[in-house]
GROMACS .gro file of C-alpha atoms in nm:
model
  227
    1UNK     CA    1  15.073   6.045   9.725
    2UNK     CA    2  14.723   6.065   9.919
    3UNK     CA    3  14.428   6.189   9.732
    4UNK     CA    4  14.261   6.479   9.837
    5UNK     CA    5  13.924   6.378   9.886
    6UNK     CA    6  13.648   6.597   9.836
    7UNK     CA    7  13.550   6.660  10.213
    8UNK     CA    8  13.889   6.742  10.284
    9UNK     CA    9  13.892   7.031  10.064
   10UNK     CA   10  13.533   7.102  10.239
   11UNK     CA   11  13.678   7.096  10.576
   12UNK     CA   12  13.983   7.287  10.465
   13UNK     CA   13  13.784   7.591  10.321
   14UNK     CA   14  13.649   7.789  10.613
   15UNK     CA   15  13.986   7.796  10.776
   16UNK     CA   16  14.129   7.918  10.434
   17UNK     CA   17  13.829   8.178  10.418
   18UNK     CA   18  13.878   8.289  10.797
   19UNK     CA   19  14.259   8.329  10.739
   20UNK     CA   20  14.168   8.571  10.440
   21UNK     CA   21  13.916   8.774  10.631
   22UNK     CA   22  14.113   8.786  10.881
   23UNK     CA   23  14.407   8.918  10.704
   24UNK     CA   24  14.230   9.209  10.540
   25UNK     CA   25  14.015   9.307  10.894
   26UNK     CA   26  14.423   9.365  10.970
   27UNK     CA   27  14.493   9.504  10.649
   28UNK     CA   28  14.224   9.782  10.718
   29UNK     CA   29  14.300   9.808  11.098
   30UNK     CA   30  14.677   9.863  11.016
   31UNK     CA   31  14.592  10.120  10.763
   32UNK     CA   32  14.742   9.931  10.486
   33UNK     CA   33  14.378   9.972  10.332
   34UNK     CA   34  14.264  10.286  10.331
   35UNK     CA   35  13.899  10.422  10.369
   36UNK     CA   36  13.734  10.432  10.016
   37UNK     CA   37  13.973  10.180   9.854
   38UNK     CA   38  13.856   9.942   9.644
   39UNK     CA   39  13.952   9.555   9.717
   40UNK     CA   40  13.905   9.398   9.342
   41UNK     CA   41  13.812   8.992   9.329
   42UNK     CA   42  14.110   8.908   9.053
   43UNK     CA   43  14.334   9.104   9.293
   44UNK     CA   44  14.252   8.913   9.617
   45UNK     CA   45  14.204   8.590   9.424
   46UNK     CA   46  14.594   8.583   9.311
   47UNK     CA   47  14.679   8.687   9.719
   48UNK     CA   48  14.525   8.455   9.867
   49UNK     CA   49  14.518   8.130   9.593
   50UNK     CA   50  14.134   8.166   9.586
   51UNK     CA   51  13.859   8.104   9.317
   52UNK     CA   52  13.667   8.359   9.279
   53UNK     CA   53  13.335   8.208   9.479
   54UNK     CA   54  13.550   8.216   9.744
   55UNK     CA   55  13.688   8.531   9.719
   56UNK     CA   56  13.290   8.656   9.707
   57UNK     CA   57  13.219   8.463  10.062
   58UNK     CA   58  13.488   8.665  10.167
   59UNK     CA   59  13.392   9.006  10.078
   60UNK     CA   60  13.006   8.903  10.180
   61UNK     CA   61  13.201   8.856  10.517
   62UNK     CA   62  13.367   9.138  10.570
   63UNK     CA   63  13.047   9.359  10.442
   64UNK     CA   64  12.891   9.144  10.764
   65UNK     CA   65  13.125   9.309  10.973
   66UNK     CA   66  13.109   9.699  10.877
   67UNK     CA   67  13.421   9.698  10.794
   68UNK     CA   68  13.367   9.654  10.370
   69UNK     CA   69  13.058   9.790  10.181
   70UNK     CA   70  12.949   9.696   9.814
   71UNK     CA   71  12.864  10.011   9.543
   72UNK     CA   72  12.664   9.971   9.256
   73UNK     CA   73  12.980  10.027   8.964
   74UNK     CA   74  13.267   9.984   9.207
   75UNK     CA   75  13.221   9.710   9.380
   76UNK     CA   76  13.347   9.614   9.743
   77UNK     CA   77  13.527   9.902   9.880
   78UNK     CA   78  13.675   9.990  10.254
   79UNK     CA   79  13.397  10.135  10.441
   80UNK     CA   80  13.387  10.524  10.522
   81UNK     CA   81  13.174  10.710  10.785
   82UNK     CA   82  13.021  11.043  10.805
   83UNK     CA   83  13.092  11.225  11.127
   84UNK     CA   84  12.756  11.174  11.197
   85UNK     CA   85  12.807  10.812  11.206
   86UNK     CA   86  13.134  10.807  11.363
   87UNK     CA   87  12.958  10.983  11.671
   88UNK     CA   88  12.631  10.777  11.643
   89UNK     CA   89  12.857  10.455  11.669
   90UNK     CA   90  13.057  10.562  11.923
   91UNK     CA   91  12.778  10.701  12.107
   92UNK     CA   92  12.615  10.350  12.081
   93UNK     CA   93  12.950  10.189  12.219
   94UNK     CA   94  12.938  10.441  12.500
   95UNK     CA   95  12.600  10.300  12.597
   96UNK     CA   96  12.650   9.926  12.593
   97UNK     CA   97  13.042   9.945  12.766
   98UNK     CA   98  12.970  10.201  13.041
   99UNK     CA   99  12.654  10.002  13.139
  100UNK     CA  100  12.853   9.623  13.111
  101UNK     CA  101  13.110   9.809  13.373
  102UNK     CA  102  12.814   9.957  13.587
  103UNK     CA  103  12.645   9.559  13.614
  104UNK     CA  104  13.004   9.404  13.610
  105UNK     CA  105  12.980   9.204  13.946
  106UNK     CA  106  13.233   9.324  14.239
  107UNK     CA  107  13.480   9.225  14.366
  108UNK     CA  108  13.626   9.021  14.097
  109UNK     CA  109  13.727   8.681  14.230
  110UNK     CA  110  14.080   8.689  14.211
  111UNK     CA  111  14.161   8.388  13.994
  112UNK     CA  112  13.903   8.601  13.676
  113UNK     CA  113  14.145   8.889  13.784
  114UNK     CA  114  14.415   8.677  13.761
  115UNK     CA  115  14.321   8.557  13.412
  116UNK     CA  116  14.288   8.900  13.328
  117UNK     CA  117  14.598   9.045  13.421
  118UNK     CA  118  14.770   8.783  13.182
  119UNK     CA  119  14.632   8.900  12.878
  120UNK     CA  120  14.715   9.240  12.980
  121UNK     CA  121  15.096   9.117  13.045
  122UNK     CA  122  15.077   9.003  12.680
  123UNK     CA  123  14.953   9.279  12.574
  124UNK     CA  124  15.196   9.537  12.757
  125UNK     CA  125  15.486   9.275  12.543
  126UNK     CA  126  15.336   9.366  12.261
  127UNK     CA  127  15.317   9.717  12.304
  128UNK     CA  128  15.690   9.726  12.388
  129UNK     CA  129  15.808   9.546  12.132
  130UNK     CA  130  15.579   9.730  11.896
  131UNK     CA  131  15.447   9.425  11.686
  132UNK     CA  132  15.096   9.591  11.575
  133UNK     CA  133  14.956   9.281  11.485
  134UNK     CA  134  14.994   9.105  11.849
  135UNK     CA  135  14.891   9.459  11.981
  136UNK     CA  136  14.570   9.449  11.820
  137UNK     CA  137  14.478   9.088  11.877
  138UNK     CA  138  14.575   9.103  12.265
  139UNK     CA  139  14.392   9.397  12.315
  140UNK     CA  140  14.057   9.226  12.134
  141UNK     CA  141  14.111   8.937  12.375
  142UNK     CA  142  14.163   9.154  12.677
  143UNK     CA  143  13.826   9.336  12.572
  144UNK     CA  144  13.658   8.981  12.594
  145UNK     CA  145  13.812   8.872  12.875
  146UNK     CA  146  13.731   9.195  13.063
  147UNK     CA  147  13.372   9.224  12.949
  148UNK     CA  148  13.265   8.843  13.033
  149UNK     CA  149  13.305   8.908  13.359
  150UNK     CA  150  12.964   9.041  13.322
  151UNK     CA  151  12.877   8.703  13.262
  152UNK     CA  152  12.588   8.867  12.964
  153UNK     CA  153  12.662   8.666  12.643
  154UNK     CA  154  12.406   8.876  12.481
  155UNK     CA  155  12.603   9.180  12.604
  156UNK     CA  156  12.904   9.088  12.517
  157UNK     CA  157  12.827   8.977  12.181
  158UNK     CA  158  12.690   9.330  12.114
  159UNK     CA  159  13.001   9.501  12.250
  160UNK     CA  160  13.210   9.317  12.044
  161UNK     CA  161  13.035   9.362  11.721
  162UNK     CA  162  12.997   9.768  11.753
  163UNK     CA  163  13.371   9.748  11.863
  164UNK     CA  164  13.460   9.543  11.513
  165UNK     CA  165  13.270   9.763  11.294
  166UNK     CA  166  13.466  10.069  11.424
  167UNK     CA  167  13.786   9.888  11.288
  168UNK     CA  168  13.820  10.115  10.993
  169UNK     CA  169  13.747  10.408  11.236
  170UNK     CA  170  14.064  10.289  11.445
  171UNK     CA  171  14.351  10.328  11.234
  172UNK     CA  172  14.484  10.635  11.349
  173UNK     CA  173  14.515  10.514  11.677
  174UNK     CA  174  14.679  10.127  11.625
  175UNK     CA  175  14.974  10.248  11.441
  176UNK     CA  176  15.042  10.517  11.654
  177UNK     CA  177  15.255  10.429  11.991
  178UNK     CA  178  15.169  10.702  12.189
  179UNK     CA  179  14.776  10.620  12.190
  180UNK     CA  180  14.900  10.227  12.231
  181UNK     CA  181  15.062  10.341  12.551
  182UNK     CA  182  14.771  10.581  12.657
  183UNK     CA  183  14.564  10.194  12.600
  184UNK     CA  184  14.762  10.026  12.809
  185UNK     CA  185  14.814  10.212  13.072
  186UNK     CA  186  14.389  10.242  13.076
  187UNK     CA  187  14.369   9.892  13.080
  188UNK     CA  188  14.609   9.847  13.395
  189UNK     CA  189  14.330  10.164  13.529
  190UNK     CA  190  14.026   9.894  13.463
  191UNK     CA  191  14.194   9.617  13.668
  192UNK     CA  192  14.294   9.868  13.922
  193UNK     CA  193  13.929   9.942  13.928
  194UNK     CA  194  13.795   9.615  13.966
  195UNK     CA  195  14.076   9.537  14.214
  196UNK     CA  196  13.960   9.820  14.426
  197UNK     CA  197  13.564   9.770  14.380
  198UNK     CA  198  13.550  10.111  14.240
  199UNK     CA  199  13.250  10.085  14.032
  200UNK     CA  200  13.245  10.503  13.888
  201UNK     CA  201  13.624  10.444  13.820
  202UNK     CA  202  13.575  10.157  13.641
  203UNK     CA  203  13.259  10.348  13.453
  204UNK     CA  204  13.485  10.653  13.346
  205UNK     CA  205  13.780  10.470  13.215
  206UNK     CA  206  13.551  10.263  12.975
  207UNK     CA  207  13.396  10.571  12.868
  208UNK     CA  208  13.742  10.786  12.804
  209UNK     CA  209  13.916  10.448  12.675
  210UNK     CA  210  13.634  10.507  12.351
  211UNK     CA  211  13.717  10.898  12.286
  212UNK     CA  212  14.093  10.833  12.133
  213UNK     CA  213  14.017  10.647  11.811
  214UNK     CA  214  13.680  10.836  11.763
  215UNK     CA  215  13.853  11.209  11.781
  216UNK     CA  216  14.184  11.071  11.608
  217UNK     CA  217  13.918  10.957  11.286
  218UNK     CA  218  13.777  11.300  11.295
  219UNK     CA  219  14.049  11.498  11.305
  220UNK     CA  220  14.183  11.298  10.996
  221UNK     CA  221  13.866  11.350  10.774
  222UNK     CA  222  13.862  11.699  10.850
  223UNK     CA  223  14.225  11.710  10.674
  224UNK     CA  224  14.111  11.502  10.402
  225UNK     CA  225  13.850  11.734  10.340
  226UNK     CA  226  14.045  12.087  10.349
  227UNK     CA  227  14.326  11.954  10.118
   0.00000   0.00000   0.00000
């Protein structure tokens, strides 16, 4: 049997550390993890066969993307928001999404249409057969694909970094198939849009396609907070 040499395990530990972020960003967009809850090193260490430096570069991670925060006593925990900052970060998404689709470039040379409409057709397979996970990773790549037509790196890399940190916002939404429908069918609205050169179409759906998963948050924490 080979040895496993140093470097390997080197080169081997950012894909194992990627895999685990990447499982618990689902974890907490699937609502599996709720707001509040606490995600405890020995816990995720057994999961995911990890030391527990590892397990640290993970949670440092995911407190990167807004989607974990650390307390003084507790320790990491699910990230909650305030209305207020449920309607601040929308409000900031608003901004940098309606103004990507009022500098988008039209028309849309058909073959970065084309491109488009096949993540879309994976997507719409997803929704109909339901599988949240390929639901929500279609629909992030149909968000890139849609907003670098812009051609704005900087732009997009803002986008998708407000859009990430909303993940514990989006819950409500990603399980439910009634707003997955209401997505896709608003996605098939964009590419109508940019098929058509209809710039204020395009405009509007981008800025209703944000109002589901923000209202659907704040209708839940008002619950939580009458019970």
């Amino acid at each position: 049997m080979n040895a496993i040499t140093p470097d390997a395990l080197q080169a081997e530990a950012p894909d194992a550390t990627q895999s685990a972020v990447a499982a618990l960003e689902e974890d907490i967009v699937f609502g599996r993890l709720h707001p509040r809850e606490r995600l405890t090193e020995d816990e995720l260490m057994a999961r995911f066969s990890m030391k527990r430096h590892a397990v640290r570069q993970v949670l440092s991670e995911l407190e990167l993307l807004g989607v974990v925060e650390k307390k003084r006593n507790i320790g990491a925990v699910v990230r909650t928001f305030s209305a207020r900052e449920v309607m601040e970060l929308y409000a900031l998404r608003e901004v940098l999404e309606v103004h990507a689709a009022s500098q988008m470039p039209l028309p849309v040379p058909e073959a970065r249409l084309a491109a488009l409409v096949a993540v879309q057709r994976e997507h719409d397979a997803a929704v109909t057969d339901g599988d949240a996970r390929r639901v929500f990773r279609s629909n992030q790549r149909f968000h890139r694909e849609f907003f670098g037509l812009l051609d704005n790196a900087v732009l997009g890399q803002a986008i998708e970094e407000y859009a990430r940190r909303t993940h514990p916002i989006r819950f409500g939404t990603l399980v439910a198939a009634g707003y997955r429908e209401r997505a896709r069918q608003e996605h098939w609205a964009m590419i109508q849009a940019l098929r058509d050169g209809d710039r204020n179409a395009l405009m509007t759906i981008c800025r209703d396609h944000l109002l589901p998963s923000r209202d659907a948050y704040l209708a839940s924490e008002q619950m939580r907070l009458r019970a």
